[in-house]
mmCIF file of C-alpha atoms and ligand atoms in Angstrom:
data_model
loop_
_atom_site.group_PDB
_atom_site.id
_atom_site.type_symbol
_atom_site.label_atom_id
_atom_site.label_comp_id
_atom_site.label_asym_id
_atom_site.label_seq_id
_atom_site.Cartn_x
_atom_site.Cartn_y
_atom_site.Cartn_z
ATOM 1 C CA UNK A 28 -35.177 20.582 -7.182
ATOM 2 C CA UNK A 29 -32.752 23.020 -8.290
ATOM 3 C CA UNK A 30 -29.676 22.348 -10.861
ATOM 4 C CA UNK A 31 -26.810 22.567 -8.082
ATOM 5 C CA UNK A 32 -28.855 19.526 -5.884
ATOM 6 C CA UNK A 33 -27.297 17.028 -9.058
ATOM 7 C CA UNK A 34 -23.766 17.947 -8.252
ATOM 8 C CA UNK A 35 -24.990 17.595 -4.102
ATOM 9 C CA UNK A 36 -26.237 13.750 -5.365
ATOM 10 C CA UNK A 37 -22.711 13.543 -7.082
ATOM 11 C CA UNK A 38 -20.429 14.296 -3.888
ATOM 12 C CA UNK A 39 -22.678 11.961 -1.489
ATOM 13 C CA UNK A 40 -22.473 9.072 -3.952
ATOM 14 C CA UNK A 41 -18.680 9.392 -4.915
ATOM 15 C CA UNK A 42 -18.330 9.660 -0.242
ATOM 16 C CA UNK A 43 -20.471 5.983 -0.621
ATOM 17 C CA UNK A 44 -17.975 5.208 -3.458
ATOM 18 C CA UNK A 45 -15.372 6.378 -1.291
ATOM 19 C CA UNK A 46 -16.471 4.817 2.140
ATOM 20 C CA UNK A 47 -16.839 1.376 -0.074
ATOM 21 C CA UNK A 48 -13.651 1.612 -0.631
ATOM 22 C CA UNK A 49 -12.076 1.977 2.236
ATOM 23 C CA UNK A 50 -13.633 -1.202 3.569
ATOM 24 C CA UNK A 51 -12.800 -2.820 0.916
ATOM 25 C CA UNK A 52 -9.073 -1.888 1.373
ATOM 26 C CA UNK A 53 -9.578 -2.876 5.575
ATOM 27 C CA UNK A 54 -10.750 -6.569 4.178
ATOM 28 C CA UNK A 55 -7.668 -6.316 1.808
ATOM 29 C CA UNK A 56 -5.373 -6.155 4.770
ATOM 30 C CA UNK A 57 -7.467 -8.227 7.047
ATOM 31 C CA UNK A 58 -7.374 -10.822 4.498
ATOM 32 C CA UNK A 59 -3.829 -10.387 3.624
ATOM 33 C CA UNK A 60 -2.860 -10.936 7.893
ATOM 34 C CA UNK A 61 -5.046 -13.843 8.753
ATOM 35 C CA UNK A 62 -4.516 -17.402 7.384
ATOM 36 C CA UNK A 63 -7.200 -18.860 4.937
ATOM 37 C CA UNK A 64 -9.729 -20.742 6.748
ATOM 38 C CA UNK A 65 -8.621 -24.430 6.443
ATOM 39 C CA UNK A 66 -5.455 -23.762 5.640
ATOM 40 C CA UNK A 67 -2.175 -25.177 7.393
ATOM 41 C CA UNK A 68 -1.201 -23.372 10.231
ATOM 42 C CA UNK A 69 2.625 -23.406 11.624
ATOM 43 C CA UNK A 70 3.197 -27.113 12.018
ATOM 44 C CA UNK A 71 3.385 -27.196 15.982
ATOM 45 C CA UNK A 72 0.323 -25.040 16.096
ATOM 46 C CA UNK A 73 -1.199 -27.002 14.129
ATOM 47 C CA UNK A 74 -4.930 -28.212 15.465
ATOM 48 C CA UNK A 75 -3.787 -31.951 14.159
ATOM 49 C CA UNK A 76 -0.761 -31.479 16.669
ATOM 50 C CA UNK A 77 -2.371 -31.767 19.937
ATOM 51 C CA UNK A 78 -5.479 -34.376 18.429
ATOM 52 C CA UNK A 79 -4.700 -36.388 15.654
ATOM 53 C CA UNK A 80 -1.001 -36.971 15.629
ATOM 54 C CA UNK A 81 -0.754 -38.257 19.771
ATOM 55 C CA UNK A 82 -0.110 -41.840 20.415
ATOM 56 C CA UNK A 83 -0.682 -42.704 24.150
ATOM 57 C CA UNK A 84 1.859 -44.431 25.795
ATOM 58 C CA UNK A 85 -0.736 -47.059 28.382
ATOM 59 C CA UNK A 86 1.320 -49.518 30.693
ATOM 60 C CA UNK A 87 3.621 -51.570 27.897
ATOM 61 C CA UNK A 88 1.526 -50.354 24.509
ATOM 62 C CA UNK A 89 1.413 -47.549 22.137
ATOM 63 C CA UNK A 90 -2.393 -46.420 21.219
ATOM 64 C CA UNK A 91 -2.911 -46.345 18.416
ATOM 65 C CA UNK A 92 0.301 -48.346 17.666
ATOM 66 C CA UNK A 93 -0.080 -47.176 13.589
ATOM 67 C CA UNK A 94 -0.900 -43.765 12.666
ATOM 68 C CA UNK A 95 -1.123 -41.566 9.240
ATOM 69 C CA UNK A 96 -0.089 -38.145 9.243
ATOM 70 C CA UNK A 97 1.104 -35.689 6.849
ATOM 71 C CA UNK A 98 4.637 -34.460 5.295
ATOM 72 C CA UNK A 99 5.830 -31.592 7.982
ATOM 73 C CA UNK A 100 3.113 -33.019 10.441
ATOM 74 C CA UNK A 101 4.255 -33.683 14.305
ATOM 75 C CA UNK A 102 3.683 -36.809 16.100
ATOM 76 C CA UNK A 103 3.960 -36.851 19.745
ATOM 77 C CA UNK A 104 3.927 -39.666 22.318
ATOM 78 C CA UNK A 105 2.556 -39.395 25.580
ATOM 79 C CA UNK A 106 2.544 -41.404 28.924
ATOM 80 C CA UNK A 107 -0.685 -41.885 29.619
ATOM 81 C CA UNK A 108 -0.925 -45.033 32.203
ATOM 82 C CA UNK A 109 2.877 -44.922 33.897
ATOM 83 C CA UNK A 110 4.311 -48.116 35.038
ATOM 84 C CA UNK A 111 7.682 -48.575 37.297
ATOM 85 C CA UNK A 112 9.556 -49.188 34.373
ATOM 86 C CA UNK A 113 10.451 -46.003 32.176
ATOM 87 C CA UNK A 114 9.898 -46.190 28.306
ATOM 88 C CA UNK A 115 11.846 -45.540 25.160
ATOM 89 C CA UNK A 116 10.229 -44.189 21.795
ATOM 90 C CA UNK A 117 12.993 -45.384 19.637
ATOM 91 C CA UNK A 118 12.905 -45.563 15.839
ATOM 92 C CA UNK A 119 13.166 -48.852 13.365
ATOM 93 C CA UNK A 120 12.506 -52.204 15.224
ATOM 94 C CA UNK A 121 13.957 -54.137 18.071
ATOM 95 C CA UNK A 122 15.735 -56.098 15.136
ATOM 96 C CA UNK A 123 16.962 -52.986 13.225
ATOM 97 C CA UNK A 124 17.105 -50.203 15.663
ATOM 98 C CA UNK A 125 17.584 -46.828 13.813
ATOM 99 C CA UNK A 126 18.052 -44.346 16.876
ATOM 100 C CA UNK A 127 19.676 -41.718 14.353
ATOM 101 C CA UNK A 128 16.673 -40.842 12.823
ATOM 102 C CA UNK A 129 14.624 -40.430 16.048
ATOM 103 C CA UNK A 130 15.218 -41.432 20.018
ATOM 104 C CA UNK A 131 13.517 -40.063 23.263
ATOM 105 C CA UNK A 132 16.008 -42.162 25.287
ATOM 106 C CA UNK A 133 14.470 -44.305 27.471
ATOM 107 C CA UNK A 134 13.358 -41.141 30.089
ATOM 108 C CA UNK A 135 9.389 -41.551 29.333
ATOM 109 C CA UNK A 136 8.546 -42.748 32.981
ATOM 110 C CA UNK A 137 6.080 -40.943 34.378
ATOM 111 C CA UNK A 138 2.541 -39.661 33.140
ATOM 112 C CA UNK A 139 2.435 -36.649 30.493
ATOM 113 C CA UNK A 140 6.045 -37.237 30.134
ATOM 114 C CA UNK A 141 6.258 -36.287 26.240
ATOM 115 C CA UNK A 142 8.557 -37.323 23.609
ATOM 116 C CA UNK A 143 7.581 -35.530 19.932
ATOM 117 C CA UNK A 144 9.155 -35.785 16.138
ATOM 118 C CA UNK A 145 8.009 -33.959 13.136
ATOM 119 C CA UNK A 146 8.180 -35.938 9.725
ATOM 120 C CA UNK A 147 9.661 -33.912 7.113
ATOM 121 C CA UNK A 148 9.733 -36.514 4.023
ATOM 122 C CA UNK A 149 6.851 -39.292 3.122
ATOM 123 C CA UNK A 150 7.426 -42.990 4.047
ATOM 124 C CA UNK A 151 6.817 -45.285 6.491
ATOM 125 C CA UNK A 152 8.499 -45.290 9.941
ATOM 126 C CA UNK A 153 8.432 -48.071 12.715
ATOM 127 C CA UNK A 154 9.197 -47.368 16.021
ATOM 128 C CA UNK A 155 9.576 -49.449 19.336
ATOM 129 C CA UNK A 156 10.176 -49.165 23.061
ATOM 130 C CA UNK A 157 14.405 -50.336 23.989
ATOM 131 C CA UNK A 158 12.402 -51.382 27.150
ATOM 132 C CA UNK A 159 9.342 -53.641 26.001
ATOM 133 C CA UNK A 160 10.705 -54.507 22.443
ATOM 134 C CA UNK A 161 7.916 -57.493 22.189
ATOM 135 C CA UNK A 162 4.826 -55.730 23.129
ATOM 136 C CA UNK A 163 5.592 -52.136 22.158
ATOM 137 C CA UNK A 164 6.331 -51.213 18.307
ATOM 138 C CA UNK A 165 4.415 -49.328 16.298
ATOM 139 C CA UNK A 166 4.457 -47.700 12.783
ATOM 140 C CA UNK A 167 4.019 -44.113 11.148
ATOM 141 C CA UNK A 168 2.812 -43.380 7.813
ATOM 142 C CA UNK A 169 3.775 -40.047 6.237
ATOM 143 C CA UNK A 170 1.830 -39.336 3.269
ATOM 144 C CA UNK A 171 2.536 -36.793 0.791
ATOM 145 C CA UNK A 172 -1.104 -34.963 0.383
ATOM 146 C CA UNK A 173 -1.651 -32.025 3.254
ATOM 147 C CA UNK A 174 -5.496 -30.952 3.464
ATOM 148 C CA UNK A 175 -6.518 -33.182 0.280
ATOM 149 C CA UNK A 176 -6.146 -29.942 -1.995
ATOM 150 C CA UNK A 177 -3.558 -31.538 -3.921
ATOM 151 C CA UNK A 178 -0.799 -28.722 -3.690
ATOM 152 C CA UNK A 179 2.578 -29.141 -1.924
ATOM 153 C CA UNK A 180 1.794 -27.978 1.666
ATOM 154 C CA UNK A 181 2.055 -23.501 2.149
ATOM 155 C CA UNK A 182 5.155 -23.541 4.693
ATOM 156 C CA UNK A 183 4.587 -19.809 5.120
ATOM 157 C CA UNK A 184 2.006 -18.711 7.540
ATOM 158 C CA UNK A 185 -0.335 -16.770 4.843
ATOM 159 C CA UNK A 186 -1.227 -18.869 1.897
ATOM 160 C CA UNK A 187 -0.482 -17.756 -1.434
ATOM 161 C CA UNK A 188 -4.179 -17.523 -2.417
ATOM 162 C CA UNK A 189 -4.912 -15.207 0.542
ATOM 163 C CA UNK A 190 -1.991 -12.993 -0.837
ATOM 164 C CA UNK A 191 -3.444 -13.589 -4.392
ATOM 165 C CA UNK A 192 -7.431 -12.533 -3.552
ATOM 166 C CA UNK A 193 -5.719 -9.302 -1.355
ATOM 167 C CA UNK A 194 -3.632 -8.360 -4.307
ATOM 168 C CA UNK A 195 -6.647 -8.634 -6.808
ATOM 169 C CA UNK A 196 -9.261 -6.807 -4.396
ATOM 170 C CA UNK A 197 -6.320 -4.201 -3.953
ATOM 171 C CA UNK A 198 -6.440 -3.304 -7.362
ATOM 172 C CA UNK A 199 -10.079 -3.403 -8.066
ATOM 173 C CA UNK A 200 -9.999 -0.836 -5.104
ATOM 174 C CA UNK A 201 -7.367 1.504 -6.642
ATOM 175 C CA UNK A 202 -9.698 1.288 -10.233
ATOM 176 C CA UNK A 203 -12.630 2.585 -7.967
ATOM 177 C CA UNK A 204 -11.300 5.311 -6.477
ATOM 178 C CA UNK A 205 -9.409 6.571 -9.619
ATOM 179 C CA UNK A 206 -12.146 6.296 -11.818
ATOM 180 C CA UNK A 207 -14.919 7.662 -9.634
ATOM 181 C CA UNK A 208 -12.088 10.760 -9.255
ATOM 182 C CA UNK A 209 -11.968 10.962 -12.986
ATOM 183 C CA UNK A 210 -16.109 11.209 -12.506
ATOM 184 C CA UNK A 211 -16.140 13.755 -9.941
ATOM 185 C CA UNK A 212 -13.908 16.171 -11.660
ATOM 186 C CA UNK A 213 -15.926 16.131 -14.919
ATOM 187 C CA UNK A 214 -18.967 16.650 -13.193
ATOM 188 C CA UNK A 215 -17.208 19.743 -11.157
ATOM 189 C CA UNK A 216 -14.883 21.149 -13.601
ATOM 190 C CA UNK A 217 -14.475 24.148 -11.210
ATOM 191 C CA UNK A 218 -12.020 21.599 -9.434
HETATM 192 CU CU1 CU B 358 8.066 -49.528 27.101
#
């Protein structure tokens, strides 16, 4: 072992540094371009869209005829079982129609014909068929919570705390590689 192999050690280490640091930069952009896992989607991508926020429209019912979903969520009514007569997915009641908030017309006739509304604002919304008043009617429950984390749902498609952990592994990234340059050059003052 001679005296110049320590300065050899010096350079491979601070190319490990280095290399470390470049990955960690890659997952800093990876992580910065991709959603957090678990985290809310654009609402009409949404895996909830096509699964949990469908109510089947079968011969004269709705199924389920009540459903909870979330603020911004999407509900969306399908025929499922067509009859000869055509349906309506009308909001309010038979009693107190409210076709200004939401209306399909009554054009759902045949099966997979689709009718969908999102729910911007919490509440509770009845709806009804114009054609079967007495056997279809249903209701939708908006609730404020999205994903049970407590904070107001991320309308943007990267969540805040994916821009917050790529901001913060950013910097500890930049410290590395200025600090392990501060290194090298006092071990090589020749540079
Ligand atoms: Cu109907």
């Amino acid at each position: 072992m001679t005296s110049r192999s320590v300065p050899r050690l010096a350079s491979l280490a601070l190319a490990l540094v280095l290399g470390a640091t470049l990955v960690l930069l890659a997952a800093a952009v990876v992580a910065a371009e991709s959603p957090a896992p678990g985290g809310s989607g654009p609402a009409s991508a949404g895996p909830a869209a096509s699964g949990g926020n469908a109510i089947s429209i079968v011969q004269k019912t709705f199924s389920p005829s009540t459903l909870t979903v979330h603020v911004g969520d999407t509900v969306t009514w399908t025929v499922t079982e067509a009859i000869s007569d055509p349906h309506s997915v009308t909001a309010g009641s038979s009693k107190d129609p409210k076709p200004a908030e939401f209306d399909s017309g009554i054009k759902l006739k045949n099966n997979g014909d689709t009718f969908s509304h999102a729910f911007p604002a919490a509440g509770t919304f009845s709806f009804f068929c114009a054609v079967h008043p007495t056997t279809m009617s249903g209701t939708i429950t908006v609730t404020g919570a999205n994903g049970g984390t407590g904070a107001p749902a991320a309308k943007e498609g990267v969540p805040t705390s994916s821009k917050l952990i790529a901001g913060v592994v950013l910097v500890v990234a930049l410290l590395l590689l200025f600090g392990w340059a501060r290194i090298y050059r006092r071990m090589n003052p020749a540079l």
